[in-house]
Short mmCIF file of C-alpha atoms and ligand atoms in Angstrom, two decimals:
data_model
loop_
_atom_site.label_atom_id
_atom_site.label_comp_id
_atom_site.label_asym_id
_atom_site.label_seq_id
_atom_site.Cartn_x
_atom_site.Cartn_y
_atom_site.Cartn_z
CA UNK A 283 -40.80 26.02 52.12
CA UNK A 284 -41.21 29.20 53.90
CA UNK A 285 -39.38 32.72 54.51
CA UNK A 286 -39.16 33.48 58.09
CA UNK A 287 -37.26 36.33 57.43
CA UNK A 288 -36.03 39.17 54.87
CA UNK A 289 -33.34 41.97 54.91
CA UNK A 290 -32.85 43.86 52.35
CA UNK A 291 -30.01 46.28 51.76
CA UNK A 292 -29.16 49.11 49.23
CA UNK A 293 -31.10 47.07 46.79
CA UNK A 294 -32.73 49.34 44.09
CA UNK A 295 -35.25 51.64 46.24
CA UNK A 296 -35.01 49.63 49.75
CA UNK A 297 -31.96 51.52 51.63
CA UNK A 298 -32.13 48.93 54.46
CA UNK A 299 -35.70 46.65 54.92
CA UNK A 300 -36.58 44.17 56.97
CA UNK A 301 -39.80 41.93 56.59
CA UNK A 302 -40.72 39.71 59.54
CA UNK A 303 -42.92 36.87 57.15
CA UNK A 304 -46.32 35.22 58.35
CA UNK A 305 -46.52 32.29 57.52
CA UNK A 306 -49.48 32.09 55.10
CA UNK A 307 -50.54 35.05 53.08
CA UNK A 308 -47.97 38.25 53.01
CA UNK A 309 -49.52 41.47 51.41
CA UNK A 310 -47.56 44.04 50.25
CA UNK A 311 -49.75 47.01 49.87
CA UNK A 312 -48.52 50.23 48.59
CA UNK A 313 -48.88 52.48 45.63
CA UNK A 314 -47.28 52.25 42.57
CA UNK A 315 -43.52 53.11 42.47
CA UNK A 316 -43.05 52.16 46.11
CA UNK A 317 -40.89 49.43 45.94
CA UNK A 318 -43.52 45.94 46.12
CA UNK A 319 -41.96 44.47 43.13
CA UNK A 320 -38.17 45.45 44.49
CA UNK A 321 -39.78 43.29 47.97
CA UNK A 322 -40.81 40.02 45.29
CA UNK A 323 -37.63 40.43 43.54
CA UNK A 324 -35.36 40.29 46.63
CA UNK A 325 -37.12 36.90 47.68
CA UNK A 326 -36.28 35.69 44.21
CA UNK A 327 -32.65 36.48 44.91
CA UNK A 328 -32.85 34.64 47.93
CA UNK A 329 -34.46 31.81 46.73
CA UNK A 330 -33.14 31.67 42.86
CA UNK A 331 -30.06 33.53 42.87
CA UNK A 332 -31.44 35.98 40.86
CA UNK A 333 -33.92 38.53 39.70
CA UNK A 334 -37.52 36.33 38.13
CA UNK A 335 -37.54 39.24 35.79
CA UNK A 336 -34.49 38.72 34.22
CA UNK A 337 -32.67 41.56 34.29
CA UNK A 338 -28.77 42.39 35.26
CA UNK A 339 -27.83 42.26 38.67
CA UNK A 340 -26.27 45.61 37.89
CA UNK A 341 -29.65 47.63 38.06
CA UNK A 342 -30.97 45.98 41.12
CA UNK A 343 -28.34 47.84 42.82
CA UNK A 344 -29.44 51.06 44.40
CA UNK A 345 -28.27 53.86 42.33
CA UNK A 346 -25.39 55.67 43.70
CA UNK A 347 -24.38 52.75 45.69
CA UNK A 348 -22.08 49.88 44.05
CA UNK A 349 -23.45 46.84 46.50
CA UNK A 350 -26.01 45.10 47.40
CA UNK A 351 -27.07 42.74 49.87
CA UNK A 352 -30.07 40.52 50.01
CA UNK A 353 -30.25 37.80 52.79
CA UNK A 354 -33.33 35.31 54.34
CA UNK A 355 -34.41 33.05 56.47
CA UNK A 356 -36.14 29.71 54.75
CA UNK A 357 -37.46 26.97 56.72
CA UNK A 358 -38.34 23.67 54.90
CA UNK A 359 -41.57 21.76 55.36
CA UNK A 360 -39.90 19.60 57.92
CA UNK A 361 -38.56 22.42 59.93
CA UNK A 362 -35.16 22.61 58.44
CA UNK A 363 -33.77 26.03 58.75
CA UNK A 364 -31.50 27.76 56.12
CA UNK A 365 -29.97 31.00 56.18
CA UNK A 366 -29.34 32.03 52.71
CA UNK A 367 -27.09 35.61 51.87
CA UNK A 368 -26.81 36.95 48.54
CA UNK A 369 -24.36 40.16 47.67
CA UNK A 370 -23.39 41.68 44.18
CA UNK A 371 -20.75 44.22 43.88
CA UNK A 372 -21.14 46.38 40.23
CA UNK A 373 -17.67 47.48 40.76
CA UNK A 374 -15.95 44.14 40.68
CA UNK A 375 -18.77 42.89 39.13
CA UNK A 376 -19.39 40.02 41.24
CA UNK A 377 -22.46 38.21 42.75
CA UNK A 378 -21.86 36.03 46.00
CA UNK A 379 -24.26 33.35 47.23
CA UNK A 380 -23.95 31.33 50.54
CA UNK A 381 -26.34 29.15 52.21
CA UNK A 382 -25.67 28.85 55.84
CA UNK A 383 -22.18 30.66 55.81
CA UNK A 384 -20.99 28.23 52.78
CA UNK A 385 -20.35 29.88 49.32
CA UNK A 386 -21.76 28.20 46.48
CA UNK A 387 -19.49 28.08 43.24
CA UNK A 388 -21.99 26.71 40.81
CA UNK A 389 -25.69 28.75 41.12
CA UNK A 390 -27.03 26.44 38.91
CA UNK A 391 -26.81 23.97 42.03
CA UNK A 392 -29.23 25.90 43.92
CA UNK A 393 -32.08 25.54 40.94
CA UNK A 394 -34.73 23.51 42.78
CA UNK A 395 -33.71 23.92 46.24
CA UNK A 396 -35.78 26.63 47.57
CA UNK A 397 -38.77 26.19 45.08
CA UNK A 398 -40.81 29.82 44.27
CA UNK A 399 -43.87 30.25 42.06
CA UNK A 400 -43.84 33.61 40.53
CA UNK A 401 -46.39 35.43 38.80
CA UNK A 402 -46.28 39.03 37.59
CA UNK A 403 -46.57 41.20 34.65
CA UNK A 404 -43.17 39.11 32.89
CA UNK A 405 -45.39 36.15 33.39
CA UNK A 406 -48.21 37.15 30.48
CA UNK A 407 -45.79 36.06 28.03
CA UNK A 408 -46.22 32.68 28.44
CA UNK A 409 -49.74 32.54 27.06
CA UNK A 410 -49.34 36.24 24.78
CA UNK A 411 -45.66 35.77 23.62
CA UNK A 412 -43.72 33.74 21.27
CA UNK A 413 -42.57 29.99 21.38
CA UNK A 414 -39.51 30.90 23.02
CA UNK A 415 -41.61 31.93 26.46
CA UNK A 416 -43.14 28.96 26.86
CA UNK A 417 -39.96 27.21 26.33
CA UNK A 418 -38.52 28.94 28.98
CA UNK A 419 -41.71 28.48 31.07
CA UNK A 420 -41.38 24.88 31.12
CA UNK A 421 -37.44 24.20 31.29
CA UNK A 422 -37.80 27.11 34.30
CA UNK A 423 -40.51 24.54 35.95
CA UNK A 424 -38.31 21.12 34.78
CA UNK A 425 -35.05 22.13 35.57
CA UNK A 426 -36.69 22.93 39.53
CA UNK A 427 -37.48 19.44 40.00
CA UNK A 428 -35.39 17.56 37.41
CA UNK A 429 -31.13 18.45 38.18
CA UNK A 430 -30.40 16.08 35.19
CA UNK A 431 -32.63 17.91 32.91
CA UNK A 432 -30.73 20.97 33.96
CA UNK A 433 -27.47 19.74 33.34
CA UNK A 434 -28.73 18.30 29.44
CA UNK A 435 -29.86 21.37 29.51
CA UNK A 436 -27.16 23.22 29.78
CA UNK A 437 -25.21 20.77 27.80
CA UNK A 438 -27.38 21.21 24.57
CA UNK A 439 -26.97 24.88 24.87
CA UNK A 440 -23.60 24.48 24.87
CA UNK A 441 -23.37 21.44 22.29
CA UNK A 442 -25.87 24.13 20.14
CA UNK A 443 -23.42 27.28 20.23
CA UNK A 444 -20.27 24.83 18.94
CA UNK A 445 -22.54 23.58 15.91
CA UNK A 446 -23.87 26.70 14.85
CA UNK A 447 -20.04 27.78 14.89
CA UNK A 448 -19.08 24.89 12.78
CA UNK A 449 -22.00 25.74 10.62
CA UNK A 450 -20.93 29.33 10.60
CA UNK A 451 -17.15 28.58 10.16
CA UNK A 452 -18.04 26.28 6.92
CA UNK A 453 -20.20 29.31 5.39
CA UNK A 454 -17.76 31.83 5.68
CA UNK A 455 -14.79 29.82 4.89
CA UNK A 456 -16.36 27.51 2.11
CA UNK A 457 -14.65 24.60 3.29
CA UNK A 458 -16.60 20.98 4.13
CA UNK A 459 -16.79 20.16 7.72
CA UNK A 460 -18.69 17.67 7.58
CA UNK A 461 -17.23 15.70 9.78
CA UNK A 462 -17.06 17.86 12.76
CA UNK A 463 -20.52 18.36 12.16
CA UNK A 464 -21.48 14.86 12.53
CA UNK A 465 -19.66 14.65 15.72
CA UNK A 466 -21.86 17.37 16.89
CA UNK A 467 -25.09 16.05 15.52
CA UNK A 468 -24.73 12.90 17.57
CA UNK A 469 -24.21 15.33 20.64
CA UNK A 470 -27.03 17.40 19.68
CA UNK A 471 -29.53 14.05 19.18
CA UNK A 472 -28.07 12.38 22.59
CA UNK A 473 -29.09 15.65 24.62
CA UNK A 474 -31.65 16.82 22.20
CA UNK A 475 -33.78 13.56 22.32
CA UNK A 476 -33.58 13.40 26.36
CA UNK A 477 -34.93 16.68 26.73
CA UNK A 478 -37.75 15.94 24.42
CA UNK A 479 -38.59 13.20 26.40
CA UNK A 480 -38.90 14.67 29.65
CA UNK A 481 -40.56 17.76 28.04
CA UNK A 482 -42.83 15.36 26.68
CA UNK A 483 -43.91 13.37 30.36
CA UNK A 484 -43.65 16.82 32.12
CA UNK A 485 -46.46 18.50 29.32
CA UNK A 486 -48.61 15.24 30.06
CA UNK A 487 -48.93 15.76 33.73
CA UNK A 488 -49.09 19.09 33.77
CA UNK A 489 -52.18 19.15 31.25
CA UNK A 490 -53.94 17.27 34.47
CA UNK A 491 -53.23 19.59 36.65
CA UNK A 492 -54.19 22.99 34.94
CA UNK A 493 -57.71 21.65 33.56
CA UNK A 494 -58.42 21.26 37.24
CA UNK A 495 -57.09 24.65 38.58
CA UNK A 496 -59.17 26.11 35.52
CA UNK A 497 -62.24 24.97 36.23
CA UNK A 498 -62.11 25.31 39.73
CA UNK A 499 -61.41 29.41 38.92
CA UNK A 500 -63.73 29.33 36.07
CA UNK A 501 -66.25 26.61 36.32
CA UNK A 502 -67.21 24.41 33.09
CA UNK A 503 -68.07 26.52 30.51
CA UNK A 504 -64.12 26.46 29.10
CA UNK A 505 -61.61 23.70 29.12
CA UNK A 506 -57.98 24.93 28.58
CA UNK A 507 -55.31 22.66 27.23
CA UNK A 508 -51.86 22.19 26.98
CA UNK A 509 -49.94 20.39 23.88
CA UNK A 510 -46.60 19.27 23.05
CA UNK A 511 -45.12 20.47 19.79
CA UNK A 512 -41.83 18.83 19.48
CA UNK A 513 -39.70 19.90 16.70
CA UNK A 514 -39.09 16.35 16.11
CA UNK A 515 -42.07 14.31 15.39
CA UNK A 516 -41.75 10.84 15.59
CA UNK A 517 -44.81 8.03 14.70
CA UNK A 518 -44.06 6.52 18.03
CA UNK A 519 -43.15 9.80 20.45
CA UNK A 520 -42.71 7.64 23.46
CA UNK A 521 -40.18 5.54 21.84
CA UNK A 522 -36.72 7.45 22.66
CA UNK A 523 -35.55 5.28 19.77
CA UNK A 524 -37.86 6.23 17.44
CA UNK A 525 -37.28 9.92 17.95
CA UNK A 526 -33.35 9.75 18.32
CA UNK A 527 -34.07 8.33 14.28
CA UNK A 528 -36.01 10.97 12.99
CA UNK A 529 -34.09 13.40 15.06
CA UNK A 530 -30.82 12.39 12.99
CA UNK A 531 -33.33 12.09 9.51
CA UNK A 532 -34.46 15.43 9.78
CA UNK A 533 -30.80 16.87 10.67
CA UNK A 534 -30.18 15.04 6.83
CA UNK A 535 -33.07 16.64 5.57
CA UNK A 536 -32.56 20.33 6.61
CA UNK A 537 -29.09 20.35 5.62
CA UNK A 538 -29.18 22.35 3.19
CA UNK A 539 -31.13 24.73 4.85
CA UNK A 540 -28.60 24.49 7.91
CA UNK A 541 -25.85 25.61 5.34
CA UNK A 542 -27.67 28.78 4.13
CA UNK A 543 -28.41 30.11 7.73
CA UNK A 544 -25.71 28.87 9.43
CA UNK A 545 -27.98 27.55 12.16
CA UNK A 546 -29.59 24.20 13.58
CA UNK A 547 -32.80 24.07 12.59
CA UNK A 548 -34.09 21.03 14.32
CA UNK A 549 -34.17 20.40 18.01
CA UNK A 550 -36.29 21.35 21.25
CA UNK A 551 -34.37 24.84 20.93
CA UNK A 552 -37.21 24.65 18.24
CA UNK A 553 -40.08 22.85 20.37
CA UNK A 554 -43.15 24.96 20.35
CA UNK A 555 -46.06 24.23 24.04
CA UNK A 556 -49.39 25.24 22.24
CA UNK A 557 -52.06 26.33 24.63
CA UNK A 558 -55.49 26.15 23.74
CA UNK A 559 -58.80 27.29 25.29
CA UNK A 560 -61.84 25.28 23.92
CA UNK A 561 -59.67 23.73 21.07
CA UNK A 562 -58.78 27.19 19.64
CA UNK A 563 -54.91 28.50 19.72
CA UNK A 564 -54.95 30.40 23.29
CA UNK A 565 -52.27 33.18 21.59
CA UNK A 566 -54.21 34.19 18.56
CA UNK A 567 -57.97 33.46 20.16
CA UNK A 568 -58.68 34.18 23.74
CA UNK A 569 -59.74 37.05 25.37
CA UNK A 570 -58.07 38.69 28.21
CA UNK A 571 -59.80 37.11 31.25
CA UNK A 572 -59.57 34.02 29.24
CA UNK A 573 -55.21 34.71 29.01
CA UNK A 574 -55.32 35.93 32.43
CA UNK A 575 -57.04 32.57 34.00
CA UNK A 576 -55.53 30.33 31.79
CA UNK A 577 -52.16 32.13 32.90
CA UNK A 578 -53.33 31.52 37.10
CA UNK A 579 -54.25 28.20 36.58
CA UNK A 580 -50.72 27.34 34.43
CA UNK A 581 -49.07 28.55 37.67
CA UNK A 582 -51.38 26.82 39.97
CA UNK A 583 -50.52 23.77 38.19
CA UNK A 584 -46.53 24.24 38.64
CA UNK A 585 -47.42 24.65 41.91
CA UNK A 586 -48.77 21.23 42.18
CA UNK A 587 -45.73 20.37 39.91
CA UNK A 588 -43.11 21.07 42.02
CA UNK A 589 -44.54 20.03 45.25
CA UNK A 590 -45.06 16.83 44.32
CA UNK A 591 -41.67 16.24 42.42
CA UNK A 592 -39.96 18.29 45.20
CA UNK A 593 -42.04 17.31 48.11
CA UNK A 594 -42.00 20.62 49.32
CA UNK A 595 -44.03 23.41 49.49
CA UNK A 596 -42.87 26.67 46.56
CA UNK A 597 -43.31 29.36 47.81
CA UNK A 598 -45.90 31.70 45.68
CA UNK A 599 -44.88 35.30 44.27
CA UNK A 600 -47.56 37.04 43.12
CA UNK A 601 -47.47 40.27 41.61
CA UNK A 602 -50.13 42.86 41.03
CA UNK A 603 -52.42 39.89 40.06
CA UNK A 604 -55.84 40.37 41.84
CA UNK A 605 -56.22 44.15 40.33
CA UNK A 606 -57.84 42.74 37.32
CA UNK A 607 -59.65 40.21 37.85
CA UNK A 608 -63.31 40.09 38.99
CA UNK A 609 -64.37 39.56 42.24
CA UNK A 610 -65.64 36.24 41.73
CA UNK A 611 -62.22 34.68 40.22
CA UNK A 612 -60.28 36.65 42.92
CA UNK A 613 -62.21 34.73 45.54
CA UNK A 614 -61.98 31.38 44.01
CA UNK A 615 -58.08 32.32 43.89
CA UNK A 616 -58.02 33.34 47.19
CA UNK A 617 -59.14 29.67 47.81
CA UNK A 618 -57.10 27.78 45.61
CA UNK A 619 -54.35 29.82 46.86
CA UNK A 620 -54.88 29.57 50.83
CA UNK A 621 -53.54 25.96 51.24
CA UNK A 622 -50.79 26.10 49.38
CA UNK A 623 -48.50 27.02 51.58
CA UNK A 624 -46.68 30.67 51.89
CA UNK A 625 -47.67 33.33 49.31
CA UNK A 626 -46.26 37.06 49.23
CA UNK A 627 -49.10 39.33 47.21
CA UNK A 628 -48.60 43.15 45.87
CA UNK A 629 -51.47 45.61 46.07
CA UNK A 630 -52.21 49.08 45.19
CA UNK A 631 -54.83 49.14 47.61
CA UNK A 632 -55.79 46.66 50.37
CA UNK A 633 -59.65 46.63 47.98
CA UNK A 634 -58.60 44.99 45.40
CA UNK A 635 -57.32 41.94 47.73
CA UNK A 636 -59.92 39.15 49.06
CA UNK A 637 -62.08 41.04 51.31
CA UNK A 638 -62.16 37.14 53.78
CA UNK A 639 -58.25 37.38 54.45
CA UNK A 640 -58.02 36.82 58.10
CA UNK A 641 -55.25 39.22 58.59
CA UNK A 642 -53.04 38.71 61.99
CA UNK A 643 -50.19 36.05 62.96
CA UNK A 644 -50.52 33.75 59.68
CA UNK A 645 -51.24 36.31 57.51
CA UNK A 646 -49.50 39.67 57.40
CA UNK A 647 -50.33 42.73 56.26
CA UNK A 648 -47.57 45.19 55.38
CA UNK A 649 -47.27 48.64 54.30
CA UNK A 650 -45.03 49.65 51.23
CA UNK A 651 -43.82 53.46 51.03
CA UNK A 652 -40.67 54.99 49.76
CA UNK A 653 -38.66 51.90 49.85
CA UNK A 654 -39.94 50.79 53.31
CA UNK A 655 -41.77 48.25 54.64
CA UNK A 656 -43.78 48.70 57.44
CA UNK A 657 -46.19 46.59 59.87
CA UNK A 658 -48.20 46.61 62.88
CA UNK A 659 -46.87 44.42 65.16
CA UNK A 660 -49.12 43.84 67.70
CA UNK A 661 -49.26 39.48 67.79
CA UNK A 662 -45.74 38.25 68.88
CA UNK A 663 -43.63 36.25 66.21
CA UNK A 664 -42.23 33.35 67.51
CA UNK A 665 -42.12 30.45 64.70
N1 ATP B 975 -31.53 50.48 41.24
C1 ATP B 975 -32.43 51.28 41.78
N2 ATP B 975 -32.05 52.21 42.69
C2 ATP B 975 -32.96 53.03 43.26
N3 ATP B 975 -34.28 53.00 43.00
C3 ATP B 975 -34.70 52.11 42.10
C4 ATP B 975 -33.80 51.21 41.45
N4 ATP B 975 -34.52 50.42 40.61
C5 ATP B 975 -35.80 50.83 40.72
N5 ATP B 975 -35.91 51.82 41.61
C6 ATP B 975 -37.13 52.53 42.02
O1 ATP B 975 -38.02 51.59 42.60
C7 ATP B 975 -39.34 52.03 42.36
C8 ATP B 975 -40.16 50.92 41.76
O2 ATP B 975 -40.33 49.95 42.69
P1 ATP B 975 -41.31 48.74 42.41
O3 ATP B 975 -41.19 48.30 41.03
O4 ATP B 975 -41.08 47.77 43.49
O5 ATP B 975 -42.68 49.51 42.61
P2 ATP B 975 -44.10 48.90 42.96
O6 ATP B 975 -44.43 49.29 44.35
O7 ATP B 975 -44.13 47.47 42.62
O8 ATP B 975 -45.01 49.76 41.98
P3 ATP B 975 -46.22 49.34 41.00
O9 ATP B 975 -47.45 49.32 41.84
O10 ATP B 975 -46.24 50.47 40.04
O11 ATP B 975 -45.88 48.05 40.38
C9 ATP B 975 -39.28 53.17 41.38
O12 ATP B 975 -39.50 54.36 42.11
C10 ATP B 975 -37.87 53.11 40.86
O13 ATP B 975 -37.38 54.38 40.55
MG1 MG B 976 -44.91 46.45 41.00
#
């Protein structure tokens, strides 16, 4: 997947920009407060529906306007072309997305279609922050090549708000529901156990796949690792038997428990991806560099990931990444990076980049200033 293409209007500090893409490596260089991140976060619009950072749709608007508009050009790895518009309006309070002149009701049914890799300062959290990060970090990567998983997803979210309810409701009001509760355990289990299981395959072949993007950034000297921590533990985790048992035996257990907080306490809501550099906990042991590769090569492997399961090309957002790291990992970045497809990188300064970028058609090198974009254009752009 590619971006031919980006316009950008009244969208936080971009009043109207337009990006003609290369096709291989896009810099953004500019410095800071200039509007590179606003650039990544537009393509995340366009690709995702919304912002990769999370936040409202609200703030991305520019200030003192009330709309914004955010559209692209994609073209697949077979040459399919896709125009793809996205407008919010704060005042009504409504976001609009359309590919090729058709609205789309649902966003969820664009998760997956236009695959995007993003890596940026929100990203740290998945080695530094708490379970809930990586959870997100690998139903975010799942859900883009897996549309069932999504929709159990979204189910067990769902099927998780009603219990804790009944839970609640039976606290305050003193009164037994146990059998409503039952009726939502077995809803809990059936959606609970499938994501565990898919969780558990996806963990598997990702572990693969970021042992060999580490070592090809770091060498031999440290092996990272990746390792499923299901809430439920079953003797025979492969067997979706087995765990839909212990699931419904450790729902018995904690019930007690469940009564006092008014919560579930078992299920993947509770799952827990340990990361570990040389056998030691990655969160309480390693060392910057140590987060900071271990964090590339995690994204390297989704990469991989979501080709393969999507058999296309993501395309790779990556945000203020090459200012810290030494010149030697940069490089061996800049390599891993290369054939991957499309990648858009910010910069303070075009130093800090890869010093063997062969800037011209393929790779373009744009200047970031007040909320414009600018580039020479001196080779003609015709793909
Ligand atoms: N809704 C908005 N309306 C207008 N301007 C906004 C809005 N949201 C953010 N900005 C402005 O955008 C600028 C930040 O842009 P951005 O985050 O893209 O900077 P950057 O070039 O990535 O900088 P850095 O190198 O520091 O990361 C700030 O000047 C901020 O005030
Ligand atoms: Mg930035």
């Amino acid at each position: 997947m590619r971006l031919r293409t980006l316009e950008i209007v009244n969208f936080r500090n971009h009043t109207h920009t337009v990006v003609r893409c290369g096709q291989e490596v896009n810099g953004l260089i500019g410095e800071n407060g200039q509007g590179k991140t606003n650039v990544l976060e537009a393509i995340s619009y366009v690709c995702l529906t919304k912002s990769f950072c999370g936040t409202a749709d609200s703030v991305a608007v520019q200030v003192g306007q009330n709309q914004f508009a955010v559209s692209g050009e994609l073209v697949g790895d077979s040459g399919v072309r896709y125009s793809v518009g996205v407008t919010y309006d704060s005042e009504i309070r409504e976001k609009r997305y359309a590919i090729n002149g058709s609205a789309i009701e649902r966003f969820a049914d664009v998760v997956g279609e236009f695959p995007v890799v993003v890596l940026s300062a929100e990203s740290g959290s998945i080695t530094l922050g708490g379970p809930v990060d990586r959870r997100k970090f690998m139903d975010f990567v799942i859900a883009q090549s897996s549309r069932s998983y999504l929709e159990d997803l979204l189910e067990y979210r769902r099927v998780l708000r009603q219990r804790n309810k009944v839970l609640m409701d039976a606290k305050l009001t003193r009164r037994d529901y146990a059998d409503l509760l039952a009726i939502w355990s077995g809803e809990l289990i059936a959606r609970g156990v499938r994501i565990m299981m898919k969780r558990r395959i996806f963990v598997n072949e990702l572990q693969a796949l970021v042992q060999d993007s580490y070592r090809k950034l770091a060498g031999d000297r440290e092996t990272p690792g990746i390792r499923y921590r299901p809430s439920v533990e079953a003797d025979e985790q492969e067997n979706e038997e087995a765990v839909r048992l212990r699931f419904g035996e450790e729902l018995e257990r904690k019930k007690e428990e469940e009564q006092r907080s008014a919560a579930t306490v078992v299920g993947p809501h509770r799952d827990e991806l340990e990361m570990l550099i040389n056998g030691l906990n990655a969160r309480k042991y390693a060392s910057q560099g140590q987060h900071k590769t271990l964090l590339i090569a995690l994204k390297i492997a989704e990469f991989a990931y979501l080709r393969e399961r999507r058999n296309e090309k993501p395309i790779l957002l990556l945000d203020d990444i090459f200012g810290e790291l030494d010149t030697h990992r940069s490089e061996h970045l800049l390599d891993l990076i290369s054939p991957l497809g499309q990648a858009f990188l910010t910069a303070t300064s075009e130093k800090v980049l890869p010093p063997d970028i062969n800037w011209g058609k393929a790779n373009r090198k744009f200047l970031v200033r007040d909320g414009a974009v600018t580039y020479n254009e001196t080779e003609s752009y015709n793909w």
